[in-house]
Amino acid sequence: MNLEQVDILFDREEIMARVKELGREITNDYQGKNLLVVGILKGAFVFMADLVREIDLPLELDFMDVSSYGVSTVSSGEVRIIKDLDYSILEKDVLIIEDIVDTGLTLHYIKEILQKRGPRSIKICCLLDKPSRRRAAIAPEYIGFTIPDQFIVGYGLDYAEQYRHYPAVCVLKPSVYEK
Ligand code: IMP
Ligand code: MG
């Protein structure tokens, strides 16, 4: 990790402790259900990989990729499906895994699309929540950490496709993108 560009917000240990708690909660809540875990690419891939290994239940996985931001740090409000789910979600208890909920526009759109496909339920689990910037009525059922309005990278999150592999959740120093 290049510490001239980022400050560590949550390290690997803090993240894993919280992920284990979320896994236990989800394991309790989804007993006897038809759990389908849907990861939103690419940001959710690291969080999802850790989280599903803490869920002690039968489950299926699928992925969806949508575009929201381009390379800017500000939401355009425009969301487009780049990769749809491979399988039907009819009668499934869908748990959407997202890296971060910022304006909520992305998840609002995804939820609306998936709702029309006849799932038994849809809930949202995000690693990070930035409620101060919300523009759509989205309230995730499971939240790793609630954070103030800072730009985050690492543990799956990117800035211009960089930093996703950093093991910690980091704040990107404004000097990196304010040029
Ligand atoms: P929303 O539609 O504004 O809620 O944005 C959701 C998406 O924007 C997330 O899935 C991220 O890909 C991206 N995003 C929002 N905030 C950040 C951030 O602080 N760091 C990196 N990506 C972010
Ligand atoms: Mg992104």
JSON list of C-alpha atoms and ligand atoms in Angstrom, two decimals:
[
{"chain": "A", "resi": 1, "resn": "MET", "atom": "CA", "xyz": [0.00, 0.00, 0.00]},
{"chain": "A", "resi": 2, "resn": "ASN", "atom": "CA", "xyz": [1.31, 3.44, -0.96]},
{"chain": "A", "resi": 3, "resn": "LEU", "atom": "CA", "xyz": [0.81, 5.42, 2.25]},
{"chain": "A", "resi": 4, "resn": "GLU", "atom": "CA", "xyz": [1.61, 8.68, 0.46]},
{"chain": "A", "resi": 5, "resn": "GLN", "atom": "CA", "xyz": [-1.68, 8.24, -1.40]},
{"chain": "A", "resi": 6, "resn": "VAL", "atom": "CA", "xyz": [-3.98, 6.63, 1.20]},
{"chain": "A", "resi": 7, "resn": "ASP", "atom": "CA", "xyz": [-4.77, 6.65, 4.92]},
{"chain": "A", "resi": 8, "resn": "ILE", "atom": "CA", "xyz": [-5.92, 3.36, 6.46]},
{"chain": "A", "resi": 9, "resn": "LEU", "atom": "CA", "xyz": [-9.48, 3.57, 7.82]},
{"chain": "A", "resi": 10, "resn": "PHE", "atom": "CA", "xyz": [-10.12, -0.11, 8.70]},
{"chain": "A", "resi": 11, "resn": "ASP", "atom": "CA", "xyz": [-7.34, -2.69, 8.62]},
{"chain": "A", "resi": 12, "resn": "ARG", "atom": "CA", "xyz": [-7.71, -6.36, 7.67]},
{"chain": "A", "resi": 13, "resn": "GLU", "atom": "CA", "xyz": [-8.34, -7.45, 11.29]},
{"chain": "A", "resi": 14, "resn": "GLU", "atom": "CA", "xyz": [-11.07, -4.87, 11.91]},
{"chain": "A", "resi": 15, "resn": "ILE", "atom": "CA", "xyz": [-12.73, -5.77, 8.61]},
{"chain": "A", "resi": 16, "resn": "MET", "atom": "CA", "xyz": [-12.65, -9.52, 9.28]},
{"chain": "A", "resi": 17, "resn": "ALA", "atom": "CA", "xyz": [-14.12, -9.10, 12.78]},
{"chain": "A", "resi": 18, "resn": "ARG", "atom": "CA", "xyz": [-17.06, -7.19, 11.30]},
{"chain": "A", "resi": 19, "resn": "VAL", "atom": "CA", "xyz": [-17.44, -9.62, 8.37]},
{"chain": "A", "resi": 20, "resn": "LYS", "atom": "CA", "xyz": [-17.66, -12.54, 10.81]},
{"chain": "A", "resi": 21, "resn": "GLU", "atom": "CA", "xyz": [-20.45, -10.74, 12.73]},
{"chain": "A", "resi": 22, "resn": "LEU", "atom": "CA", "xyz": [-22.36, -10.07, 9.50]},
{"chain": "A", "resi": 23, "resn": "GLY", "atom": "CA", "xyz": [-21.92, -13.71, 8.47]},
{"chain": "A", "resi": 24, "resn": "ARG", "atom": "CA", "xyz": [-23.39, -14.91, 11.77]},
{"chain": "A", "resi": 25, "resn": "GLU", "atom": "CA", "xyz": [-26.33, -12.50, 11.46]},
{"chain": "A", "resi": 26, "resn": "ILE", "atom": "CA", "xyz": [-27.08, -13.59, 7.88]},
{"chain": "A", "resi": 27, "resn": "THR", "atom": "CA", "xyz": [-26.73, -17.27, 8.85]},
{"chain": "A", "resi": 28, "resn": "ASN", "atom": "CA", "xyz": [-29.37, -16.74, 11.56]},
{"chain": "A", "resi": 29, "resn": "ASP", "atom": "CA", "xyz": [-31.73, -14.72, 9.37]},
{"chain": "A", "resi": 30, "resn": "TYR", "atom": "CA", "xyz": [-31.69, -17.03, 6.33]},
{"chain": "A", "resi": 31, "resn": "GLN", "atom": "CA", "xyz": [-32.36, -20.39, 8.04]},
{"chain": "A", "resi": 32, "resn": "GLY", "atom": "CA", "xyz": [-34.68, -22.45, 5.81]},
{"chain": "A", "resi": 33, "resn": "LYS", "atom": "CA", "xyz": [-34.63, -19.84, 3.02]},
{"chain": "A", "resi": 34, "resn": "ASN", "atom": "CA", "xyz": [-33.58, -20.09, -0.60]},
{"chain": "A", "resi": 35, "resn": "LEU", "atom": "CA", "xyz": [-30.49, -17.88, -0.41]},
{"chain": "A", "resi": 36, "resn": "LEU", "atom": "CA", "xyz": [-28.98, -16.42, -3.58]},
{"chain": "A", "resi": 37, "resn": "VAL", "atom": "CA", "xyz": [-26.06, -14.07, -2.99]},
{"chain": "A", "resi": 38, "resn": "VAL", "atom": "CA", "xyz": [-25.68, -11.52, -5.80]},
{"chain": "A", "resi": 39, "resn": "GLY", "atom": "CA", "xyz": [-22.40, -9.62, -5.98]},
{"chain": "A", "resi": 40, "resn": "ILE", "atom": "CA", "xyz": [-22.21, -6.29, -7.76]},
{"chain": "A", "resi": 41, "resn": "LEU", "atom": "CA", "xyz": [-18.97, -6.24, -9.78]},
{"chain": "A", "resi": 42, "resn": "LYS", "atom": "CA", "xyz": [-16.35, -5.29, -9.50]},
{"chain": "A", "resi": 43, "resn": "GLY", "atom": "CA", "xyz": [-16.23, -3.53, -6.14]},
{"chain": "A", "resi": 44, "resn": "ALA", "atom": "CA", "xyz": [-17.95, -6.26, -4.10]},
{"chain": "A", "resi": 45, "resn": "PHE", "atom": "CA", "xyz": [-15.66, -9.12, -5.07]},
{"chain": "A", "resi": 46, "resn": "VAL", "atom": "CA", "xyz": [-13.29, -9.02, -2.10]},
{"chain": "A", "resi": 47, "resn": "PHE", "atom": "CA", "xyz": [-16.01, -8.39, 0.51]},
{"chain": "A", "resi": 48, "resn": "MET", "atom": "CA", "xyz": [-18.22, -11.08, -1.02]},
{"chain": "A", "resi": 49, "resn": "ALA", "atom": "CA", "xyz": [-15.41, -13.66, -1.04]},
{"chain": "A", "resi": 50, "resn": "ASP", "atom": "CA", "xyz": [-14.82, -13.11, 2.68]},
{"chain": "A", "resi": 51, "resn": "LEU", "atom": "CA", "xyz": [-18.49, -12.82, 3.62]},
{"chain": "A", "resi": 52, "resn": "VAL", "atom": "CA", "xyz": [-19.82, -15.98, 1.93]},
{"chain": "A", "resi": 53, "resn": "ARG", "atom": "CA", "xyz": [-17.18, -18.03, 3.75]},
{"chain": "A", "resi": 54, "resn": "GLU", "atom": "CA", "xyz": [-18.73, -16.83, 7.04]},
{"chain": "A", "resi": 55, "resn": "ILE", "atom": "CA", "xyz": [-22.26, -17.89, 6.02]},
{"chain": "A", "resi": 56, "resn": "ASP", "atom": "CA", "xyz": [-22.93, -21.41, 7.26]},
{"chain": "A", "resi": 57, "resn": "LEU", "atom": "CA", "xyz": [-25.89, -22.26, 5.00]},
{"chain": "A", "resi": 58, "resn": "PRO", "atom": "CA", "xyz": [-26.56, -23.70, 1.55]},
{"chain": "A", "resi": 59, "resn": "LEU", "atom": "CA", "xyz": [-26.42, -20.82, -0.93]},
{"chain": "A", "resi": 60, "resn": "GLU", "atom": "CA", "xyz": [-25.95, -19.94, -4.59]},
{"chain": "A", "resi": 61, "resn": "LEU", "atom": "CA", "xyz": [-23.84, -17.13, -6.05]},
{"chain": "A", "resi": 62, "resn": "ASP", "atom": "CA", "xyz": [-24.32, -14.91, -9.05]},
{"chain": "A", "resi": 63, "resn": "PHE", "atom": "CA", "xyz": [-22.87, -11.61, -10.27]},
{"chain": "A", "resi": 64, "resn": "MET", "atom": "CA", "xyz": [-24.06, -8.48, -11.96]},
{"chain": "A", "resi": 65, "resn": "ASP", "atom": "CA", "xyz": [-22.01, -5.62, -13.34]},
{"chain": "A", "resi": 66, "resn": "VAL", "atom": "CA", "xyz": [-23.35, -2.12, -13.73]},
{"chain": "A", "resi": 67, "resn": "SER", "atom": "CA", "xyz": [-21.65, 1.12, -14.59]},
{"chain": "A", "resi": 68, "resn": "SER", "atom": "CA", "xyz": [-22.22, 4.18, -12.48]},
{"chain": "A", "resi": 69, "resn": "TYR", "atom": "CA", "xyz": [-19.22, 6.42, -12.20]},
{"chain": "A", "resi": 70, "resn": "GLY", "atom": "CA", "xyz": [-16.66, 6.19, -14.99]},
{"chain": "A", "resi": 71, "resn": "VAL", "atom": "CA", "xyz": [-13.39, 7.50, -13.61]},
{"chain": "A", "resi": 72, "resn": "SER", "atom": "CA", "xyz": [-14.85, 10.45, -11.72]},
{"chain": "A", "resi": 73, "resn": "THR", "atom": "CA", "xyz": [-15.51, 10.47, -7.95]},
{"chain": "A", "resi": 74, "resn": "VAL", "atom": "CA", "xyz": [-18.95, 12.04, -8.48]},
{"chain": "A", "resi": 75, "resn": "SER", "atom": "CA", "xyz": [-22.09, 10.06, -9.42]},
{"chain": "A", "resi": 76, "resn": "SER", "atom": "CA", "xyz": [-23.47, 10.80, -12.87]},
{"chain": "A", "resi": 77, "resn": "GLY", "atom": "CA", "xyz": [-26.85, 9.34, -11.81]},
{"chain": "A", "resi": 78, "resn": "GLU", "atom": "CA", "xyz": [-26.68, 7.17, -14.91]},
{"chain": "A", "resi": 79, "resn": "VAL", "atom": "CA", "xyz": [-26.67, 3.38, -14.41]},
{"chain": "A", "resi": 80, "resn": "ARG", "atom": "CA", "xyz": [-26.32, 0.76, -17.14]},
{"chain": "A", "resi": 81, "resn": "ILE", "atom": "CA", "xyz": [-26.26, -3.08, -16.97]},
{"chain": "A", "resi": 82, "resn": "ILE", "atom": "CA", "xyz": [-22.96, -4.37, -18.35]},
{"chain": "A", "resi": 83, "resn": "LYS", "atom": "CA", "xyz": [-23.39, -7.98, -17.21]},
{"chain": "A", "resi": 84, "resn": "ASP", "atom": "CA", "xyz": [-26.73, -9.41, -16.13]},
{"chain": "A", "resi": 85, "resn": "LEU", "atom": "CA", "xyz": [-27.27, -12.38, -13.79]},
{"chain": "A", "resi": 86, "resn": "ASP", "atom": "CA", "xyz": [-26.73, -15.83, -15.32]},
{"chain": "A", "resi": 87, "resn": "TYR", "atom": "CA", "xyz": [-29.80, -17.43, -13.70]},
{"chain": "A", "resi": 88, "resn": "SER", "atom": "CA", "xyz": [-33.41, -16.73, -12.80]},
{"chain": "A", "resi": 89, "resn": "ILE", "atom": "CA", "xyz": [-34.11, -15.30, -9.33]},
{"chain": "A", "resi": 90, "resn": "LEU", "atom": "CA", "xyz": [-37.72, -16.54, -9.25]},
{"chain": "A", "resi": 91, "resn": "GLU", "atom": "CA", "xyz": [-38.64, -17.68, -5.68]},
{"chain": "A", "resi": 92, "resn": "LYS", "atom": "CA", "xyz": [-35.10, -16.90, -4.43]},
{"chain": "A", "resi": 93, "resn": "ASP", "atom": "CA", "xyz": [-34.20, -14.94, -1.33]},
{"chain": "A", "resi": 94, "resn": "VAL", "atom": "CA", "xyz": [-31.80, -12.52, -2.98]},
{"chain": "A", "resi": 95, "resn": "LEU", "atom": "CA", "xyz": [-29.07, -10.89, -0.91]},
{"chain": "A", "resi": 96, "resn": "ILE", "atom": "CA", "xyz": [-27.32, -8.16, -2.91]},
{"chain": "A", "resi": 97, "resn": "ILE", "atom": "CA", "xyz": [-23.70, -7.58, -1.91]},
{"chain": "A", "resi": 98, "resn": "GLU", "atom": "CA", "xyz": [-22.35, -4.10, -2.62]},
{"chain": "A", "resi": 99, "resn": "ASP", "atom": "CA", "xyz": [-19.06, -2.46, -1.70]},
{"chain": "A", "resi": 100, "resn": "ILE", "atom": "CA", "xyz": [-20.45, 0.96, -0.78]},
{"chain": "A", "resi": 101, "resn": "VAL", "atom": "CA", "xyz": [-23.79, 2.76, -0.86]},
{"chain": "A", "resi": 102, "resn": "ASP", "atom": "CA", "xyz": [-23.25, 6.41, -1.65]},
{"chain": "A", "resi": 103, "resn": "THR", "atom": "CA", "xyz": [-26.12, 8.24, -3.40]},
{"chain": "A", "resi": 104, "resn": "GLY", "atom": "CA", "xyz": [-28.05, 4.93, -3.49]},
{"chain": "A", "resi": 105, "resn": "LEU", "atom": "CA", "xyz": [-28.92, 5.48, -7.17]},
{"chain": "A", "resi": 106, "resn": "THR", "atom": "CA", "xyz": [-27.14, 2.32, -8.32]},
{"chain": "A", "resi": 107, "resn": "LEU", "atom": "CA", "xyz": [-28.91, 0.02, -5.86]},
{"chain": "A", "resi": 108, "resn": "HIS", "atom": "CA", "xyz": [-32.25, 1.74, -6.35]},
{"chain": "A", "resi": 109, "resn": "TYR", "atom": "CA", "xyz": [-32.02, 0.91, -10.04]},
{"chain": "A", "resi": 110, "resn": "ILE", "atom": "CA", "xyz": [-30.78, -2.67, -9.51]},
{"chain": "A", "resi": 111, "resn": "LYS", "atom": "CA", "xyz": [-33.47, -3.40, -6.92]},
{"chain": "A", "resi": 112, "resn": "GLU", "atom": "CA", "xyz": [-36.19, -2.10, -9.26]},
{"chain": "A", "resi": 113, "resn": "ILE", "atom": "CA", "xyz": [-35.02, -4.39, -12.08]},
{"chain": "A", "resi": 114, "resn": "LEU", "atom": "CA", "xyz": [-34.67, -7.47, -9.86]},
{"chain": "A", "resi": 115, "resn": "GLN", "atom": "CA", "xyz": [-38.00, -6.89, -8.11]},
{"chain": "A", "resi": 116, "resn": "LYS", "atom": "CA", "xyz": [-39.79, -7.45, -11.44]},
{"chain": "A", "resi": 117, "resn": "ARG", "atom": "CA", "xyz": [-38.29, -10.95, -11.78]},
{"chain": "A", "resi": 118, "resn": "GLY", "atom": "CA", "xyz": [-40.32, -12.55, -8.98]},
{"chain": "A", "resi": 119, "resn": "PRO", "atom": "CA", "xyz": [-37.86, -13.10, -6.13]},
{"chain": "A", "resi": 120, "resn": "ARG", "atom": "CA", "xyz": [-39.26, -14.15, -2.74]},
{"chain": "A", "resi": 121, "resn": "SER", "atom": "CA", "xyz": [-37.27, -11.37, -1.07]},
{"chain": "A", "resi": 122, "resn": "ILE", "atom": "CA", "xyz": [-34.51, -8.86, -1.78]},
{"chain": "A", "resi": 123, "resn": "LYS", "atom": "CA", "xyz": [-32.17, -7.50, 0.87]},
{"chain": "A", "resi": 124, "resn": "ILE", "atom": "CA", "xyz": [-28.97, -5.50, 0.67]},
{"chain": "A", "resi": 125, "resn": "CYS", "atom": "CA", "xyz": [-25.67, -6.05, 2.45]},
{"chain": "A", "resi": 126, "resn": "CYS", "atom": "CA", "xyz": [-23.00, -3.39, 1.99]},
{"chain": "A", "resi": 127, "resn": "LEU", "atom": "CA", "xyz": [-19.54, -3.15, 3.42]},
{"chain": "A", "resi": 128, "resn": "LEU", "atom": "CA", "xyz": [-19.71, 0.65, 3.70]},
{"chain": "A", "resi": 129, "resn": "ASP", "atom": "CA", "xyz": [-22.55, 3.14, 3.95]},
{"chain": "A", "resi": 130, "resn": "LYS", "atom": "CA", "xyz": [-22.22, 6.89, 3.30]},
{"chain": "A", "resi": 131, "resn": "PRO", "atom": "CA", "xyz": [-25.73, 8.01, 4.34]},
{"chain": "A", "resi": 132, "resn": "SER", "atom": "CA", "xyz": [-24.92, 11.73, 4.16]},
{"chain": "A", "resi": 133, "resn": "ARG", "atom": "CA", "xyz": [-24.88, 11.60, 0.35]},
{"chain": "A", "resi": 134, "resn": "ARG", "atom": "CA", "xyz": [-28.11, 9.64, -0.21]},
{"chain": "A", "resi": 135, "resn": "ARG", "atom": "CA", "xyz": [-30.34, 10.69, -3.13]},
{"chain": "A", "resi": 136, "resn": "ALA", "atom": "CA", "xyz": [-32.50, 7.52, -3.43]},
{"chain": "A", "resi": 137, "resn": "ALA", "atom": "CA", "xyz": [-34.48, 5.82, -0.66]},
{"chain": "A", "resi": 138, "resn": "ILE", "atom": "CA", "xyz": [-32.15, 2.88, -0.05]},
{"chain": "A", "resi": 139, "resn": "ALA", "atom": "CA", "xyz": [-31.61, 1.48, 3.46]},
{"chain": "A", "resi": 140, "resn": "PRO", "atom": "CA", "xyz": [-29.33, -1.59, 3.47]},
{"chain": "A", "resi": 141, "resn": "GLU", "atom": "CA", "xyz": [-30.44, -4.33, 5.90]},
{"chain": "A", "resi": 142, "resn": "TYR", "atom": "CA", "xyz": [-26.81, -5.24, 6.66]},
{"chain": "A", "resi": 143, "resn": "ILE", "atom": "CA", "xyz": [-24.07, -2.60, 6.93]},
{"chain": "A", "resi": 144, "resn": "GLY", "atom": "CA", "xyz": [-20.41, -3.25, 7.69]},
{"chain": "A", "resi": 145, "resn": "PHE", "atom": "CA", "xyz": [-19.41, 0.28, 8.63]},
{"chain": "A", "resi": 146, "resn": "THR", "atom": "CA", "xyz": [-21.15, 3.65, 8.41]},
{"chain": "A", "resi": 147, "resn": "ILE", "atom": "CA", "xyz": [-18.68, 6.33, 7.33]},
{"chain": "A", "resi": 148, "resn": "PRO", "atom": "CA", "xyz": [-18.59, 10.08, 6.69]},
{"chain": "A", "resi": 149, "resn": "ASP", "atom": "CA", "xyz": [-18.28, 11.54, 3.19]},
{"chain": "A", "resi": 150, "resn": "GLN", "atom": "CA", "xyz": [-14.76, 10.50, 2.22]},
{"chain": "A", "resi": 151, "resn": "PHE", "atom": "CA", "xyz": [-13.54, 8.81, -0.94]},
{"chain": "A", "resi": 152, "resn": "ILE", "atom": "CA", "xyz": [-12.64, 5.19, -0.15]},
{"chain": "A", "resi": 153, "resn": "VAL", "atom": "CA", "xyz": [-10.35, 2.76, -1.94]},
{"chain": "A", "resi": 154, "resn": "GLY", "atom": "CA", "xyz": [-9.05, -0.73, -1.19]},
{"chain": "A", "resi": 155, "resn": "TYR", "atom": "CA", "xyz": [-10.70, -4.04, -0.21]},
{"chain": "A", "resi": 156, "resn": "GLY", "atom": "CA", "xyz": [-12.34, -4.09, -3.68]},
{"chain": "A", "resi": 157, "resn": "LEU", "atom": "CA", "xyz": [-13.00, -0.35, -4.06]},
{"chain": "A", "resi": 158, "resn": "ASP", "atom": "CA", "xyz": [-11.25, 1.60, -6.75]},
{"chain": "A", "resi": 159, "resn": "TYR", "atom": "CA", "xyz": [-10.32, 5.01, -8.00]},
{"chain": "A", "resi": 160, "resn": "ALA", "atom": "CA", "xyz": [-9.96, 4.80, -11.82]},
{"chain": "A", "resi": 161, "resn": "GLU", "atom": "CA", "xyz": [-9.61, 0.98, -11.43]},
{"chain": "A", "resi": 162, "resn": "GLN", "atom": "CA", "xyz": [-6.61, 1.31, -9.12]},
{"chain": "A", "resi": 163, "resn": "TYR", "atom": "CA", "xyz": [-6.22, 0.23, -5.45]},
{"chain": "A", "resi": 164, "resn": "ARG", "atom": "CA", "xyz": [-8.81, -2.63, -5.49]},
{"chain": "A", "resi": 165, "resn": "HIS", "atom": "CA", "xyz": [-6.18, -5.09, -4.23]},
{"chain": "A", "resi": 166, "resn": "TYR", "atom": "CA", "xyz": [-5.20, -3.11, -1.13]},
{"chain": "A", "resi": 167, "resn": "PRO", "atom": "CA", "xyz": [-6.13, -5.31, 1.87]},
{"chain": "A", "resi": 168, "resn": "ALA", "atom": "CA", "xyz": [-7.37, -2.40, 4.03]},
{"chain": "A", "resi": 169, "resn": "VAL", "atom": "CA", "xyz": [-10.28, 0.00, 3.62]},
{"chain": "A", "resi": 170, "resn": "CYS", "atom": "CA", "xyz": [-8.47, 3.30, 2.94]},
{"chain": "A", "resi": 171, "resn": "VAL", "atom": "CA", "xyz": [-9.27, 6.96, 2.43]},
{"chain": "A", "resi": 172, "resn": "LEU", "atom": "CA", "xyz": [-7.82, 8.25, -0.82]},
{"chain": "A", "resi": 173, "resn": "LYS", "atom": "CA", "xyz": [-5.96, 11.48, -0.15]},
{"chain": "A", "resi": 174, "resn": "PRO", "atom": "CA", "xyz": [-7.62, 14.35, -2.08]},
{"chain": "A", "resi": 175, "resn": "SER", "atom": "CA", "xyz": [-4.18, 15.33, -3.45]},
{"chain": "A", "resi": 176, "resn": "VAL", "atom": "CA", "xyz": [-4.40, 12.20, -5.68]},
{"chain": "A", "resi": 177, "resn": "TYR", "atom": "CA", "xyz": [-7.55, 13.30, -7.52]},
{"chain": "A", "resi": 178, "resn": "GLU", "atom": "CA", "xyz": [-7.65, 17.08, -7.04]},
{"chain": "A", "resi": 179, "resn": "LYS", "atom": "CA", "xyz": [-5.39, 18.01, -9.90]},
{"chain": "B", "resi": 1, "resn": "IMP", "atom": "P1", "xyz": [-24.13, 5.20, -5.63]},
{"chain": "B", "resi": 1, "resn": "IMP", "atom": "O1", "xyz": [-24.96, 4.83, -6.84]},
{"chain": "B", "resi": 1, "resn": "IMP", "atom": "O2", "xyz": [-23.87, 6.67, -5.57]},
{"chain": "B", "resi": 1, "resn": "IMP", "atom": "O3", "xyz": [-24.70, 4.67, -4.34]},
{"chain": "B", "resi": 1, "resn": "IMP", "atom": "O4", "xyz": [-22.70, 4.59, -5.88]},
{"chain": "B", "resi": 1, "resn": "IMP", "atom": "C1", "xyz": [-22.43, 3.27, -5.75]},
{"chain": "B", "resi": 1, "resn": "IMP", "atom": "C2", "xyz": [-21.14, 2.91, -6.45]},
{"chain": "B", "resi": 1, "resn": "IMP", "atom": "O5", "xyz": [-20.28, 4.04, -6.62]},
{"chain": "B", "resi": 1, "resn": "IMP", "atom": "C3", "xyz": [-20.36, 1.92, -5.61]},
{"chain": "B", "resi": 1, "resn": "IMP", "atom": "O6", "xyz": [-20.70, 0.61, -5.92]},
{"chain": "B", "resi": 1, "resn": "IMP", "atom": "C4", "xyz": [-18.94, 2.25, -5.97]},
{"chain": "B", "resi": 1, "resn": "IMP", "atom": "O7", "xyz": [-18.54, 1.51, -7.11]},
{"chain": "B", "resi": 1, "resn": "IMP", "atom": "C5", "xyz": [-18.95, 3.71, -6.32]},
{"chain": "B", "resi": 1, "resn": "IMP", "atom": "N1", "xyz": [-18.51, 4.51, -5.16]},
{"chain": "B", "resi": 1, "resn": "IMP", "atom": "C6", "xyz": [-19.24, 5.32, -4.37]},
{"chain": "B", "resi": 1, "resn": "IMP", "atom": "N2", "xyz": [-18.50, 5.87, -3.41]},
{"chain": "B", "resi": 1, "resn": "IMP", "atom": "C7", "xyz": [-17.25, 5.39, -3.59]},
{"chain": "B", "resi": 1, "resn": "IMP", "atom": "C8", "xyz": [-16.01, 5.58, -2.87]},
{"chain": "B", "resi": 1, "resn": "IMP", "atom": "O8", "xyz": [-15.90, 6.29, -1.87]},
{"chain": "B", "resi": 1, "resn": "IMP", "atom": "N3", "xyz": [-14.95, 4.89, -3.37]},
{"chain": "B", "resi": 1, "resn": "IMP", "atom": "C9", "xyz": [-15.00, 4.08, -4.46]},
{"chain": "B", "resi": 1, "resn": "IMP", "atom": "N4", "xyz": [-16.14, 3.87, -5.13]},
{"chain": "B", "resi": 1, "resn": "IMP", "atom": "C10", "xyz": [-17.25, 4.53, -4.71]},
{"chain": "B", "resi": 2, "resn": "MG", "atom": "MG", "xyz": [-16.47, 1.80, -8.72]}
]
